[in-house]
CSV table of N, CA and C in Angstrom, one decimal:
chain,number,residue,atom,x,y,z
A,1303,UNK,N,-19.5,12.1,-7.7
A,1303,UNK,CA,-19.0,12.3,-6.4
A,1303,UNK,C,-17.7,11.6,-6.2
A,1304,UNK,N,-16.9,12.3,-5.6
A,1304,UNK,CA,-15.2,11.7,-5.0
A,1304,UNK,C,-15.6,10.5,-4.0
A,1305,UNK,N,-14.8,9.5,-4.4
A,1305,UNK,CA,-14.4,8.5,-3.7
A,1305,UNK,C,-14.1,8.8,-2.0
A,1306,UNK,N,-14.4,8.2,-1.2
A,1306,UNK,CA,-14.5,8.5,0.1
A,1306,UNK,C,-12.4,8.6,0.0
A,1307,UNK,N,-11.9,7.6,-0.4
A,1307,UNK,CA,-10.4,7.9,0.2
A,1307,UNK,C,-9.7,9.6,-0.8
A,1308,UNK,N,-10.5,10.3,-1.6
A,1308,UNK,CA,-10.0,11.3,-2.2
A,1308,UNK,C,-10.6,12.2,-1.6
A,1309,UNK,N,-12.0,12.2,-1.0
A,1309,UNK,CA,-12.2,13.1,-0.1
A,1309,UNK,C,-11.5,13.1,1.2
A,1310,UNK,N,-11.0,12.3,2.0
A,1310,UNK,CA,-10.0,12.3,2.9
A,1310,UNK,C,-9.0,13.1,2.7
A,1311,UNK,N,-8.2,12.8,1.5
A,1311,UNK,CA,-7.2,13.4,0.7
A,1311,UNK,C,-7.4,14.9,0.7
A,1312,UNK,N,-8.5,15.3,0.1
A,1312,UNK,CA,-8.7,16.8,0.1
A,1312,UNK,C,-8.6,17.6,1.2
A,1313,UNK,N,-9.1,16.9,2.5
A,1313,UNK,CA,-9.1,17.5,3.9
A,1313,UNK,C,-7.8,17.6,4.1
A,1314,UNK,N,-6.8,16.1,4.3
A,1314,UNK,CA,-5.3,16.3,4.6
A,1314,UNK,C,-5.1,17.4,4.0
A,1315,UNK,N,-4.9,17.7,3.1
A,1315,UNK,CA,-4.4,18.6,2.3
A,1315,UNK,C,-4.3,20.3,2.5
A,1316,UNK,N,-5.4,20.6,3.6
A,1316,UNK,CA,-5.3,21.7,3.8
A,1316,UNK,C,-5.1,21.7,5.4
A,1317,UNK,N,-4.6,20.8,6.0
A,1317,UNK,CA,-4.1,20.9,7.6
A,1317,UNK,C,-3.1,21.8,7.4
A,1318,UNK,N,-3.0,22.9,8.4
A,1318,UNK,CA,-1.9,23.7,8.3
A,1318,UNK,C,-0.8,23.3,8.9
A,1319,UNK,N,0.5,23.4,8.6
A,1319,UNK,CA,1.9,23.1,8.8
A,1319,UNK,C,2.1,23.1,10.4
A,1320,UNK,N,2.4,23.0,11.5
A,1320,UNK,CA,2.6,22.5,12.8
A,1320,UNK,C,1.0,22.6,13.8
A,1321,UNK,N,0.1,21.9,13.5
A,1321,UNK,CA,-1.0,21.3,13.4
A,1321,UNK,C,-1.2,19.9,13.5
A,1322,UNK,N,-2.1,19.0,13.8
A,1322,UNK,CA,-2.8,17.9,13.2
A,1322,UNK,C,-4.3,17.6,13.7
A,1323,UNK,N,-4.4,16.8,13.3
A,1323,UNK,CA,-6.0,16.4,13.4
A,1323,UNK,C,-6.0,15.0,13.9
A,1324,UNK,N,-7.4,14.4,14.0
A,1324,UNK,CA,-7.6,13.1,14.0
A,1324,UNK,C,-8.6,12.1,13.3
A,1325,UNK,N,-7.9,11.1,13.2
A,1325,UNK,CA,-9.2,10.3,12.5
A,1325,UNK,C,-10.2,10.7,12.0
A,1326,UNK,N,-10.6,10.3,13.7
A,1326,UNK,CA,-12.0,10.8,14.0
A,1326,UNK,C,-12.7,12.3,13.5
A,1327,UNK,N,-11.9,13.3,13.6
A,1327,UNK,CA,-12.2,14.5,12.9
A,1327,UNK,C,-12.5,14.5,11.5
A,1328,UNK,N,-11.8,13.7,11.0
A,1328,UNK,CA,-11.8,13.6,9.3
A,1328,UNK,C,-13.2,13.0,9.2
A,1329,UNK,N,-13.5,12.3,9.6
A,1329,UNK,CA,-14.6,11.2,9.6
A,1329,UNK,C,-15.3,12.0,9.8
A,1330,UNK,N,-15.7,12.9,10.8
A,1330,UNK,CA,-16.4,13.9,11.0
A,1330,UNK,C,-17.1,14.9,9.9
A,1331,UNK,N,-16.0,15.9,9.9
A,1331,UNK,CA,-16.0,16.6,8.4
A,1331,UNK,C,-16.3,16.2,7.6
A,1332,UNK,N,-16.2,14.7,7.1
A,1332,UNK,CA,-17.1,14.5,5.9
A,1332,UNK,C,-18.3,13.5,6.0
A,1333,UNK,N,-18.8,13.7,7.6
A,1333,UNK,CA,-20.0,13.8,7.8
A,1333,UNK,C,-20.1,12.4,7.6
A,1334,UNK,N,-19.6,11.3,8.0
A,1334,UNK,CA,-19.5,10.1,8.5
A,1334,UNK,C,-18.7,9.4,9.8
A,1335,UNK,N,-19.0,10.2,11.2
A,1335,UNK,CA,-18.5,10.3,12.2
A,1335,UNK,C,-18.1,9.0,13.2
A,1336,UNK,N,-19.0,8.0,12.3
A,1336,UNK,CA,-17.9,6.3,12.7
A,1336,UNK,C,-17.3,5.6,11.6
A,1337,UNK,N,-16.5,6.7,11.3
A,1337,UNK,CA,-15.5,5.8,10.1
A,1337,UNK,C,-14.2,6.4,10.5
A,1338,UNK,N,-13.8,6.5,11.5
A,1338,UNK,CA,-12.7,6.7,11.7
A,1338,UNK,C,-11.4,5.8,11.2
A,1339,UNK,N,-12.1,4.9,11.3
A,1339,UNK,CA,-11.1,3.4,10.9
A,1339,UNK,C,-10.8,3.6,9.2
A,1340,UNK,N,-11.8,3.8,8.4
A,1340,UNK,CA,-12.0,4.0,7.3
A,1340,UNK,C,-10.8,5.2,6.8
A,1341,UNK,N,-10.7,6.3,7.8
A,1341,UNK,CA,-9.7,7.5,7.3
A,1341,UNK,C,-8.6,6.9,7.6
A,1342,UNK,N,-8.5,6.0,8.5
A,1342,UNK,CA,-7.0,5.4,9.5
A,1342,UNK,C,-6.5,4.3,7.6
A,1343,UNK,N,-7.4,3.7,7.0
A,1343,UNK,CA,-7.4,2.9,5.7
A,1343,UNK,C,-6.6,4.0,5.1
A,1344,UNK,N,-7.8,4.9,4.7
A,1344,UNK,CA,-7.1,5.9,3.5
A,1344,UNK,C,-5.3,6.3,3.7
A,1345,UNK,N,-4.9,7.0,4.9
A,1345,UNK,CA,-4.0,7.2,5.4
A,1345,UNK,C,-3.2,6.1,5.6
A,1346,UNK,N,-3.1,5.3,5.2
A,1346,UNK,CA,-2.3,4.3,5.4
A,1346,UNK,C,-1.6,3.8,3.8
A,1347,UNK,N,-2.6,3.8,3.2
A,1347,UNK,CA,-2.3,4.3,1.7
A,1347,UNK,C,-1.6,5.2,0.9
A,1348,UNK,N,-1.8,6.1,1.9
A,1348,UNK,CA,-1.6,7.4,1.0
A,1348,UNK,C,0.4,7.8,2.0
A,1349,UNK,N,1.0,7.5,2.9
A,1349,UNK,CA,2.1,8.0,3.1
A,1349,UNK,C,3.6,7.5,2.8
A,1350,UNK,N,3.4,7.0,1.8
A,1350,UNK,CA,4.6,7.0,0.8
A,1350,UNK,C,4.5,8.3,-0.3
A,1351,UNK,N,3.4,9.4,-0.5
A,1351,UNK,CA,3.3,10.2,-1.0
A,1351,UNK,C,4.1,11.3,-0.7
A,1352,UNK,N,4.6,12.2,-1.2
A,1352,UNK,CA,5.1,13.5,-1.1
A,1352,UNK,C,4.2,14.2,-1.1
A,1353,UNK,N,3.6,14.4,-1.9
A,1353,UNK,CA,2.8,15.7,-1.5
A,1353,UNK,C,1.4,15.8,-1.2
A,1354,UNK,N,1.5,15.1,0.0
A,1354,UNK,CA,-0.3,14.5,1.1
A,1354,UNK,C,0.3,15.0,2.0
A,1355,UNK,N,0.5,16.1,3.6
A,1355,UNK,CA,0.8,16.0,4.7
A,1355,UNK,C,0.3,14.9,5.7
A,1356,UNK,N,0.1,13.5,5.2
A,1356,UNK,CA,-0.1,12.4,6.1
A,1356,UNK,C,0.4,12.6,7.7
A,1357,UNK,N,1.4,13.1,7.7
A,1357,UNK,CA,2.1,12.9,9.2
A,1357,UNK,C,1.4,14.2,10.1
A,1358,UNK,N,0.6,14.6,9.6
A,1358,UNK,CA,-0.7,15.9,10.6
A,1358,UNK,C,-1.6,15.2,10.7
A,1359,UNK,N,-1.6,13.4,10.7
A,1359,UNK,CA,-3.2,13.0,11.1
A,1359,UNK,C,-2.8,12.2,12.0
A,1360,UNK,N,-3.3,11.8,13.4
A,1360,UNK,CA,-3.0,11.0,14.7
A,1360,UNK,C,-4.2,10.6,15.0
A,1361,UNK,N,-3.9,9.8,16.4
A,1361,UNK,CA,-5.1,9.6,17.0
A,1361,UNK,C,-5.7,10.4,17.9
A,1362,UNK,N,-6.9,9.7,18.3
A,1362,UNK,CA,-7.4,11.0,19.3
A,1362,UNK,C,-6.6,11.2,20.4
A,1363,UNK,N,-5.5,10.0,21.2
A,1363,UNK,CA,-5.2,10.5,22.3
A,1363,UNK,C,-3.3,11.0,22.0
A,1364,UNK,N,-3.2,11.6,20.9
A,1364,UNK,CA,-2.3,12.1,20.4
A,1364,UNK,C,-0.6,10.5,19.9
A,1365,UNK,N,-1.1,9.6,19.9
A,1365,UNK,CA,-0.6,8.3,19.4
A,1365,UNK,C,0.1,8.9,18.1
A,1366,UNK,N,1.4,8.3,17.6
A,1366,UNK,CA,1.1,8.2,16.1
A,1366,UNK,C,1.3,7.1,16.0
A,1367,UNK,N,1.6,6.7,14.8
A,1367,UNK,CA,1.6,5.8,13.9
A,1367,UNK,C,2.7,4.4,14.6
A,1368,UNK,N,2.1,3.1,14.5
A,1368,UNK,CA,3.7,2.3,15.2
A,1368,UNK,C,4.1,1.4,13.9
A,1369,UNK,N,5.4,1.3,14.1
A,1369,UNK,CA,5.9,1.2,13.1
A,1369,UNK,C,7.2,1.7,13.0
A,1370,UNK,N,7.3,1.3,11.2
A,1370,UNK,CA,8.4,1.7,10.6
A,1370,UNK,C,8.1,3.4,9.9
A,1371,UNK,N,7.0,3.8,10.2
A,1371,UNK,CA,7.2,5.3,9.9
A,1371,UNK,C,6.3,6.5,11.7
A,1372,UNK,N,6.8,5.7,12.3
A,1372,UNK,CA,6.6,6.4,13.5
A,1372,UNK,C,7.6,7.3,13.8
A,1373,UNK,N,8.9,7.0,13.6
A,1373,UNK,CA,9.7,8.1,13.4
A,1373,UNK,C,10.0,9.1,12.4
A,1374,UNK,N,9.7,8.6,11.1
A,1374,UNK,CA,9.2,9.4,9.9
A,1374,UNK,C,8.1,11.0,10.5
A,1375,UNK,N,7.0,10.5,11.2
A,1375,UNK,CA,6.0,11.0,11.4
A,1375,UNK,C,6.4,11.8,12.2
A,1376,UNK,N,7.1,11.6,13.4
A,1376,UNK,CA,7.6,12.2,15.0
A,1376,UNK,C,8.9,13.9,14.3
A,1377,UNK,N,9.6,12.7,13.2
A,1377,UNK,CA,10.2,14.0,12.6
A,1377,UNK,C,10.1,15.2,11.8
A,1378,UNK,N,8.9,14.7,11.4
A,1378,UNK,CA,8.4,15.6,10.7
A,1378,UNK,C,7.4,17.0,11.1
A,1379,UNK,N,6.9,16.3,12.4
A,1379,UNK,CA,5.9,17.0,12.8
A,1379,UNK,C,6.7,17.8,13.8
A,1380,UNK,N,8.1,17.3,14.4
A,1380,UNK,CA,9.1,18.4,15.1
A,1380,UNK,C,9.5,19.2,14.2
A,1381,UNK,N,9.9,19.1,13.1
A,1381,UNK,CA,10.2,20.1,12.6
A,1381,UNK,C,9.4,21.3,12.0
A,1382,UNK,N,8.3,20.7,12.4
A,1382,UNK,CA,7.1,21.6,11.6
A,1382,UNK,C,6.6,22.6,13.3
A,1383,UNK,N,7.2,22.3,14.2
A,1383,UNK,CA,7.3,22.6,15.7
A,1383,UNK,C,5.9,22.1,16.3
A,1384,UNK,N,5.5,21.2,16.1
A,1384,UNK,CA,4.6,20.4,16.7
A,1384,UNK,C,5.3,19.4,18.2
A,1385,UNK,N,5.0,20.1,19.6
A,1385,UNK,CA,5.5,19.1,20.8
A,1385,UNK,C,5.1,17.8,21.1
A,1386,UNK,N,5.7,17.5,22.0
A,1386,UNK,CA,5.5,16.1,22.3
A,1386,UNK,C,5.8,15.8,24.1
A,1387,UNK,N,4.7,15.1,24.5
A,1387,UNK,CA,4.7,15.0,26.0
A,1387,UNK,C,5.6,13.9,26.2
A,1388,UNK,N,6.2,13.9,27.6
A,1388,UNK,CA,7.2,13.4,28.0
A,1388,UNK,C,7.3,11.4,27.8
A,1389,UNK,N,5.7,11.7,27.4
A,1389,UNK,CA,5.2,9.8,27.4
A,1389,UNK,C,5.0,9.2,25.7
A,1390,UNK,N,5.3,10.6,24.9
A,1390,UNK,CA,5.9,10.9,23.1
A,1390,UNK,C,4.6,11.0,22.5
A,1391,UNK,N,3.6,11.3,23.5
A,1391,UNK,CA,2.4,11.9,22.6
A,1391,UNK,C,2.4,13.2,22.0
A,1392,UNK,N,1.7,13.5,21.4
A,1392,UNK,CA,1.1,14.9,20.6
A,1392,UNK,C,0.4,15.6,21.7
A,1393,UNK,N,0.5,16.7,22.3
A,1393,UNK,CA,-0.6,17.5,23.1
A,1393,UNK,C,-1.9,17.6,22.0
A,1394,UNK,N,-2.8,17.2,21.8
A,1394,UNK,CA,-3.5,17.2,20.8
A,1394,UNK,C,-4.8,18.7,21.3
A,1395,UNK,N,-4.9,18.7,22.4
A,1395,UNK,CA,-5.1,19.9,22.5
A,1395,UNK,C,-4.6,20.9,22.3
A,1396,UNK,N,-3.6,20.9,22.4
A,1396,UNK,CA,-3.2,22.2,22.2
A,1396,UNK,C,-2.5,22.4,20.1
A,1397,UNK,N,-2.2,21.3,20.0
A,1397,UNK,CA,-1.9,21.3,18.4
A,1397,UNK,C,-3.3,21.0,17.6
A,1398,UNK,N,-4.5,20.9,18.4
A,1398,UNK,CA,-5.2,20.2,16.9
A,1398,UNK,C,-6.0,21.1,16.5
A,1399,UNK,N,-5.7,20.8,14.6
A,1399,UNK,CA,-6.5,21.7,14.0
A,1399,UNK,C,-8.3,21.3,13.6
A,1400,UNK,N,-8.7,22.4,13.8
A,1400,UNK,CA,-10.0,22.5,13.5
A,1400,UNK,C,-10.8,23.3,13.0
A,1401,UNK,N,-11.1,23.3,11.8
A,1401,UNK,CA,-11.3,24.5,10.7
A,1401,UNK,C,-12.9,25.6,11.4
A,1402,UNK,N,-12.6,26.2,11.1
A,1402,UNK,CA,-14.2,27.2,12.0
A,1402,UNK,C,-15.3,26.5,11.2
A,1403,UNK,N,-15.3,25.7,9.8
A,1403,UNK,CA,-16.4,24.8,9.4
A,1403,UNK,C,-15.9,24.0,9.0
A,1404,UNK,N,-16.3,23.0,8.7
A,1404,UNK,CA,-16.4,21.9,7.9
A,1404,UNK,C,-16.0,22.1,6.7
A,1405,UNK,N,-15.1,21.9,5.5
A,1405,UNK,CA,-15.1,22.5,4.2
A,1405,UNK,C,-16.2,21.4,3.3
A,1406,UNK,N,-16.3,22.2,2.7
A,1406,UNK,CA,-17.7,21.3,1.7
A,1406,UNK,C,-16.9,21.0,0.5
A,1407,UNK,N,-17.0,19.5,0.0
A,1407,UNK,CA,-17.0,18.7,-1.1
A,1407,UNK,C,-16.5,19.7,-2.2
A,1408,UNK,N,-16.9,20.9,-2.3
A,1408,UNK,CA,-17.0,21.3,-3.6
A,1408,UNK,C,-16.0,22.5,-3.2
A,1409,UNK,N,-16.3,22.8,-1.9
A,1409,UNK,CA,-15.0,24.3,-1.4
A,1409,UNK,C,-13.4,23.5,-1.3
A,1410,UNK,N,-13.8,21.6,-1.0
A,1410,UNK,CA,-11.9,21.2,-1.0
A,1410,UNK,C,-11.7,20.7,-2.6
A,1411,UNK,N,-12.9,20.6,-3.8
A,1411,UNK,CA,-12.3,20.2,-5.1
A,1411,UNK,C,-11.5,21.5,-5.2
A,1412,UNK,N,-12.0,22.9,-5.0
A,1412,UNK,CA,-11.2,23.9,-5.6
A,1412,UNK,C,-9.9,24.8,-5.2
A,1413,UNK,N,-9.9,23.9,-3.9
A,1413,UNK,CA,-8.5,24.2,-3.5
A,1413,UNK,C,-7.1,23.8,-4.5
A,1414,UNK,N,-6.3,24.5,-4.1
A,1414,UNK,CA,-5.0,24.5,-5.0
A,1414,UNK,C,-4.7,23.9,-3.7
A,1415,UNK,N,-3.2,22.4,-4.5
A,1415,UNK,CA,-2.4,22.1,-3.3
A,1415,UNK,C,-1.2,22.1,-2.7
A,1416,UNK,N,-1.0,23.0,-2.0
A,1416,UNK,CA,0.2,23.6,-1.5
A,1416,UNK,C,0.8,23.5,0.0
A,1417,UNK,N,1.8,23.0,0.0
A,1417,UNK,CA,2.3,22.6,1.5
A,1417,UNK,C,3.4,23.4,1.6
């Protein structure tokens, strides 16, 4: 069985390009729905990576990241045409992705990964 922070990984992995998700969604989909904090860990680790879309995961009330890669994140997700409300949140309604299922453990090992 994958490591809880590689299965994280797998899900980033297939957010589509001006989209994001949250936390709590991840936590969700792999079917541990109070570990949000836990995905907020993995992701924290993982965005000095190139090839993770880290910057498609926020919080639930469309927050990102504070910090030294809050503008990293804000840039990236504009250019991917992801908006931003007048108070610099994410409409997370209207951007968030959510797959028609849940991908299963074994449907995100065999994904190929491509951004």
């Amino acid at each position: 069985m994958k490591n809880f922070y590689k299965q994280v990984y797998d899900i980033v992995a297939t957010i589509p390009s001006g989209t994001v998700t949250t936390y709590g969604d991840i936590a969700k989909m792999l079917g541990h729905p109070r570990a949000a904090r836990f995905v907020g860990y993995a992701m924290s680790a993982s965005c000095e990576t190139d090839d993770l879309p880290w910057h498609r995961v926020t919080f639930a009330d469309g927050k990102l990241w504070d910090g030294e890669w809050e503008n990293v994140q804000r840039n990236l997700l504009i250019k991917e045409g992801v908006g931003f409300t007048k108070d610099g949140r994410i409409d997370v309604k209207r951007y968030r992705w959510q797959p028609k299922k849940s991908p299963t453990t074994q449907e995100l090992r065999d994904l190929p990964l491509k951004f």
